mmCIF file of C-alpha atoms in Angstrom:
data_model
loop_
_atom_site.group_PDB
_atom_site.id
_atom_site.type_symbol
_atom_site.label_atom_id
_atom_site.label_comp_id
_atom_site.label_asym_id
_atom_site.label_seq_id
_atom_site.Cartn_x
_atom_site.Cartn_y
_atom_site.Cartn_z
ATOM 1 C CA UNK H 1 59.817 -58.923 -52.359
ATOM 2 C CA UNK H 2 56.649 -58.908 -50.235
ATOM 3 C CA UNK H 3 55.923 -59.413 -46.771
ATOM 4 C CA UNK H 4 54.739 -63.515 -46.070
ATOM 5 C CA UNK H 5 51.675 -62.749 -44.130
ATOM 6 C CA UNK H 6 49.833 -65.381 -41.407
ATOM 7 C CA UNK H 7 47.249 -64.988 -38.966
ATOM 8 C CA UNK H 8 48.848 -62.842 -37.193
ATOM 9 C CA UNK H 9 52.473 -62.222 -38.260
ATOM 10 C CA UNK H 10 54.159 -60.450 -40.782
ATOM 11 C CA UNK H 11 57.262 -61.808 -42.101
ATOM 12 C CA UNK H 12 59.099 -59.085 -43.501
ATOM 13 C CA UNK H 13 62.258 -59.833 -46.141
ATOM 14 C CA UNK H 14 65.367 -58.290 -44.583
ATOM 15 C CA UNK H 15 67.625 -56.071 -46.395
ATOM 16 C CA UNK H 16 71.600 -55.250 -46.057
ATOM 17 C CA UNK H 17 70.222 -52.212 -44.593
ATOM 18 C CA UNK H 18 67.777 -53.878 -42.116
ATOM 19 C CA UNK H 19 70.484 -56.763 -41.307
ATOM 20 C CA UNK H 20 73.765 -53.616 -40.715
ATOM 21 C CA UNK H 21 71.105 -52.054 -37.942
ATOM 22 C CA UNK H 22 70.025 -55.256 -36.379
ATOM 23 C CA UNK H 23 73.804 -55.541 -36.027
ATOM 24 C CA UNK H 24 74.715 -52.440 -35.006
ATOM 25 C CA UNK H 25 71.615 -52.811 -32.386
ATOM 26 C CA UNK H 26 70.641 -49.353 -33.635
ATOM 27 C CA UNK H 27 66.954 -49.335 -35.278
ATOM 28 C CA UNK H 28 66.071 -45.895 -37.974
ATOM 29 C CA UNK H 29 63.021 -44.065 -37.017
ATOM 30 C CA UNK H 30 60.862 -46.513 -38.993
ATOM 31 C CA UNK H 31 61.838 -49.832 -37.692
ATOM 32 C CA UNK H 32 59.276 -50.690 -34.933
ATOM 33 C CA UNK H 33 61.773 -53.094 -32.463
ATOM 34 C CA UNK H 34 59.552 -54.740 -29.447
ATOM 35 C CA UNK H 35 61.597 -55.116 -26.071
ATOM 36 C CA UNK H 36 64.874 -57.050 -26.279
ATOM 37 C CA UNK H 37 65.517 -57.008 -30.441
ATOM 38 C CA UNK H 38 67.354 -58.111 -31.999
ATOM 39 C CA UNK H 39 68.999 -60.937 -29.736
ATOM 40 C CA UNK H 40 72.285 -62.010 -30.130
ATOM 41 C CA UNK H 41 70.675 -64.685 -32.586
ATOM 42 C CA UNK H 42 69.212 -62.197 -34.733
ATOM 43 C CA UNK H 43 72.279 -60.583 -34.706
ATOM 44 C CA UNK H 44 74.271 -63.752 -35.513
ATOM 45 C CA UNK H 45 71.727 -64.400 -38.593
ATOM 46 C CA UNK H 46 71.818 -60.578 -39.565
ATOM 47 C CA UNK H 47 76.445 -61.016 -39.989
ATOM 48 C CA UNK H 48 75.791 -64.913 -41.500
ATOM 49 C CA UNK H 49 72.835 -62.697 -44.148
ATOM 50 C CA UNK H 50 75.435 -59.583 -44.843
ATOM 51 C CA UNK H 51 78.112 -62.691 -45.600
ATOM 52 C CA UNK H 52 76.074 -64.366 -47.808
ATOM 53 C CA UNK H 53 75.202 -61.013 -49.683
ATOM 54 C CA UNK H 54 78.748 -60.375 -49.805
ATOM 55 C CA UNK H 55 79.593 -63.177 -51.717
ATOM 56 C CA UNK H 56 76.860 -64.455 -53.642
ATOM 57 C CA UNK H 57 74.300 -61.070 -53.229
ATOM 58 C CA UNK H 58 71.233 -60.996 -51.826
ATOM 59 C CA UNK H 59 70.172 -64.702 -51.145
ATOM 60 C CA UNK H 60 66.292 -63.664 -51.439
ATOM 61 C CA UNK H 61 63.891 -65.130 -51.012
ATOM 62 C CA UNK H 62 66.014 -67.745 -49.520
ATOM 63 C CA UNK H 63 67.101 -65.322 -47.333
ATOM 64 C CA UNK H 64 66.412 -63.900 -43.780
ATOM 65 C CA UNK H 65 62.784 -62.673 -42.553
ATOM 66 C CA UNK H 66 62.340 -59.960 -39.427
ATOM 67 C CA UNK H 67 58.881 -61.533 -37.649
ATOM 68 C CA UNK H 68 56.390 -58.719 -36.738
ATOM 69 C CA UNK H 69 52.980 -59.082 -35.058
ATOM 70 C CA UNK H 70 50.516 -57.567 -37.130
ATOM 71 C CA UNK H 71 48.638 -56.326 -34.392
ATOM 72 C CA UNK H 72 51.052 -53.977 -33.147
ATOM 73 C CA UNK H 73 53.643 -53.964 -36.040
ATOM 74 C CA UNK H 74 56.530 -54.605 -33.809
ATOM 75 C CA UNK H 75 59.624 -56.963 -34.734
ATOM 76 C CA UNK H 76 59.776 -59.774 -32.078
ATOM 77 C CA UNK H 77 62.137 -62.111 -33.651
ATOM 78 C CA UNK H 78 63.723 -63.770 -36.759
ATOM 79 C CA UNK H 79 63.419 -66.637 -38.950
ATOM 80 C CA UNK H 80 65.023 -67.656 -42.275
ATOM 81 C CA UNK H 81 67.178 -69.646 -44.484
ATOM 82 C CA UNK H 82 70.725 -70.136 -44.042
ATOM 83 C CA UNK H 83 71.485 -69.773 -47.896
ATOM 84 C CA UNK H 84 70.415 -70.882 -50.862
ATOM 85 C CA UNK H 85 69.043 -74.603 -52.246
ATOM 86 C CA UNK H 86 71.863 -76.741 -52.170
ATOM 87 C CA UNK H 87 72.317 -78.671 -55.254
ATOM 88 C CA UNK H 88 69.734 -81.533 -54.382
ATOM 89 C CA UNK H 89 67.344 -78.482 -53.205
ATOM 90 C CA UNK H 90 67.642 -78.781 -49.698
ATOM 91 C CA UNK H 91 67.548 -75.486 -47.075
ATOM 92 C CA UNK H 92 68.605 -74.836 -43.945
ATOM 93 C CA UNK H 93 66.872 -72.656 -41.587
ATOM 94 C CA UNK H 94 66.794 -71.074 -38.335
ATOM 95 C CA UNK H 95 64.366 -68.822 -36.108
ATOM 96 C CA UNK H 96 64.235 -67.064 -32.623
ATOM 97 C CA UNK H 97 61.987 -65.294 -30.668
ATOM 98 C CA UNK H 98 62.737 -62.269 -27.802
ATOM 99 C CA UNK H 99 61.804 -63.399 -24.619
ATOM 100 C CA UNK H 100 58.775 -62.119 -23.999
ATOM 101 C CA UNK H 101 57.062 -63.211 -27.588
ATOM 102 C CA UNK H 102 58.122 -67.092 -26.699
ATOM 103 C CA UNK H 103 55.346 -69.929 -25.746
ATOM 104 C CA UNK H 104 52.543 -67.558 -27.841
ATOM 105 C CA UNK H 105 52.969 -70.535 -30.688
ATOM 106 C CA UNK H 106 54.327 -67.093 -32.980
ATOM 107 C CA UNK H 107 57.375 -69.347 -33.522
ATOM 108 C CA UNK H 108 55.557 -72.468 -35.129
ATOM 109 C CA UNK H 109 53.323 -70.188 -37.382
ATOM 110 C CA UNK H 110 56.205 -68.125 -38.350
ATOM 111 C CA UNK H 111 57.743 -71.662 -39.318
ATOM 112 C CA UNK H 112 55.136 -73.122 -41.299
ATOM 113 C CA UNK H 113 54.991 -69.925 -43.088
ATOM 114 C CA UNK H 114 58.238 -70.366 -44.397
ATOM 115 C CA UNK H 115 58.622 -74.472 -45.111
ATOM 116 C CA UNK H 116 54.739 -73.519 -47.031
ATOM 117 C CA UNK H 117 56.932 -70.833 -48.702
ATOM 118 C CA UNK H 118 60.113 -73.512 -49.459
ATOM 119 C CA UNK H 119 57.838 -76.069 -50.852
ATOM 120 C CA UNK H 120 56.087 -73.706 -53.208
ATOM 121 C CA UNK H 121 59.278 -72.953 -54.656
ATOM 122 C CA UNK H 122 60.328 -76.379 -55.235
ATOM 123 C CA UNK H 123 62.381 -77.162 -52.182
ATOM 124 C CA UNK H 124 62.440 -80.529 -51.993
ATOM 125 C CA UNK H 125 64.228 -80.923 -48.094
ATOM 126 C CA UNK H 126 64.267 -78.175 -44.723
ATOM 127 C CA UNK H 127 66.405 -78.890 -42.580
ATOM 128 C CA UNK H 128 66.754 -77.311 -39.009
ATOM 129 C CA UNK H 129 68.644 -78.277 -35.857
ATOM 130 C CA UNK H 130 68.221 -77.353 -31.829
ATOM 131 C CA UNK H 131 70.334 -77.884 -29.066
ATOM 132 C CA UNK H 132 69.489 -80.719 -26.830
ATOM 133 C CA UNK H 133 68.187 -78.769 -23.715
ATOM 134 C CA UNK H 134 66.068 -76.697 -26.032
ATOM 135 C CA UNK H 135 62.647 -78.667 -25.488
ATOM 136 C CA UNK H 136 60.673 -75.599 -27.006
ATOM 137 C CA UNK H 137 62.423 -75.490 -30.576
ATOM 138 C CA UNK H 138 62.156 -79.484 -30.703
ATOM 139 C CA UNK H 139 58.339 -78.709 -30.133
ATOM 140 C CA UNK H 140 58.119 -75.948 -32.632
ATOM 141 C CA UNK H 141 59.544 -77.795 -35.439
ATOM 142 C CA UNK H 142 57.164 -80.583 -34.911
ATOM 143 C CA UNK H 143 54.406 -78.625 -34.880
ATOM 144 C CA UNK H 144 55.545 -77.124 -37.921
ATOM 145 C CA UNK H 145 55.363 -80.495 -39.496
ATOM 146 C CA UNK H 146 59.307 -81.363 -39.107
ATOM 147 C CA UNK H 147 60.329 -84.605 -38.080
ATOM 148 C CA UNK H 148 63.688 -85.693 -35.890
ATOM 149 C CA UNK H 149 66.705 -87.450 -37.872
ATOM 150 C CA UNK H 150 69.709 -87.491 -35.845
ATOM 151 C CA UNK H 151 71.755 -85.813 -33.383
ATOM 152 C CA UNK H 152 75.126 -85.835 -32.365
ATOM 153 C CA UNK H 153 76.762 -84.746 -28.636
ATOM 154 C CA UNK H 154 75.393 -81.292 -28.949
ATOM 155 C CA UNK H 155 72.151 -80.963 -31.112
ATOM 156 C CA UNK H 156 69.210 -82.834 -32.621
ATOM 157 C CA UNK H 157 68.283 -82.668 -35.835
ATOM 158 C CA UNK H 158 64.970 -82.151 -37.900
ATOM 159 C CA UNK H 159 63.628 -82.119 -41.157
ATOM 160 C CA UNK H 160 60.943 -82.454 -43.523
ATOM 161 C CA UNK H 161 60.837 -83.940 -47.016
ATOM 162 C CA UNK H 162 58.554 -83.946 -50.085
ATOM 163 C CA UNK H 163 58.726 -86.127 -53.463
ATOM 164 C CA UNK H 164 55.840 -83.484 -54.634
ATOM 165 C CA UNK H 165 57.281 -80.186 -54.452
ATOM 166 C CA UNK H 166 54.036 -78.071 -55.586
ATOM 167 C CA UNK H 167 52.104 -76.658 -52.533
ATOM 168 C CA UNK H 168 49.441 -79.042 -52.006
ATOM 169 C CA UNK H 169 49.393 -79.840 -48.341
ATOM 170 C CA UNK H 170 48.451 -77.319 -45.746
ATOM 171 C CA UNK H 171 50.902 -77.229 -42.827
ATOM 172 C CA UNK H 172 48.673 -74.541 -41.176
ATOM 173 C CA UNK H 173 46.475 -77.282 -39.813
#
């Protein structure tokens, strides 16, 4: 599978391979890590990915994306599904950032990257959630065009919807 390209990100598929050294916090001679990846979420989504391989194989291309900047090539972060469509085609997904690559807007164009990428493969529902004192990932998933739906005691919850699932509406904008 190819690379989802924006402005100025690459978001790379991730392989078993890719996912067992994000893991193992050990990076070959060709990965390209910037300061501080993989964080222990990219790590969490890199053993929920080799799970989900395990059982039902490689999830792609619902599965998880390494963000790069394309200027300098260097991972900064993660963002992907949590698993396949359910059965009323409905994703999950999560997405972080390393420190220093946060409040650059990377995380809201890496995001509408990916729901543009959902709805052009008839995903009808994305569904994302952020803790409560997590003001920047409630921002980010507005921006990216998701809406709030709920919450309980620890998180709130977001989403976005469409009757029309061909690819029709820019969420760049």
């Amino acid at each position: 599978m190819d690379d989802l390209v924006t402005a100025r990100l690459e978001l790379h598929p991730m392989t078993v391979g890719d996912a067992e050294r994000v893991l193992a916090g050990e990076p070959d001679s060709g990965d390209r890590w910037g300061p501080g990846y993989p964080t222990e979420g990219d790590m969490y989504a890199a053993m929920r990915f080799l799970g989900t391989c395990s059982v039902i194989g490689d999830p792609q291309p619902f599965g998880n994306y390494e963000i790069r900047r394309r200027e300098d090539g260097q991972a900064i972060g993660g963002v992907g599904f949590h698993g396949p469509a359910d059965e009323n085609g409905s994703v999950t997904i999560g997405y972080g950032l390393i420190p220093s690559a946060r409040g650059k807007g990377y995380a809201s164009e890496a995001l509408r990257e990916l729901l543009l990428f959902a709805r052009a493969r008839g995903i009808t529902c994305v569904k994302g959630d952020a803790d409560h004192g997590n003001i920047a990932s409630h921002h980010v998933m507005m921006a990216a065009g998701m809406r709030p739906t709920g919450q309980d005691e620890r998180v709130r919850f977001f989403e976005i919807a469409w009757t029309d699932t061909t690819a029709n509406a820019d969420l760049r904008s």
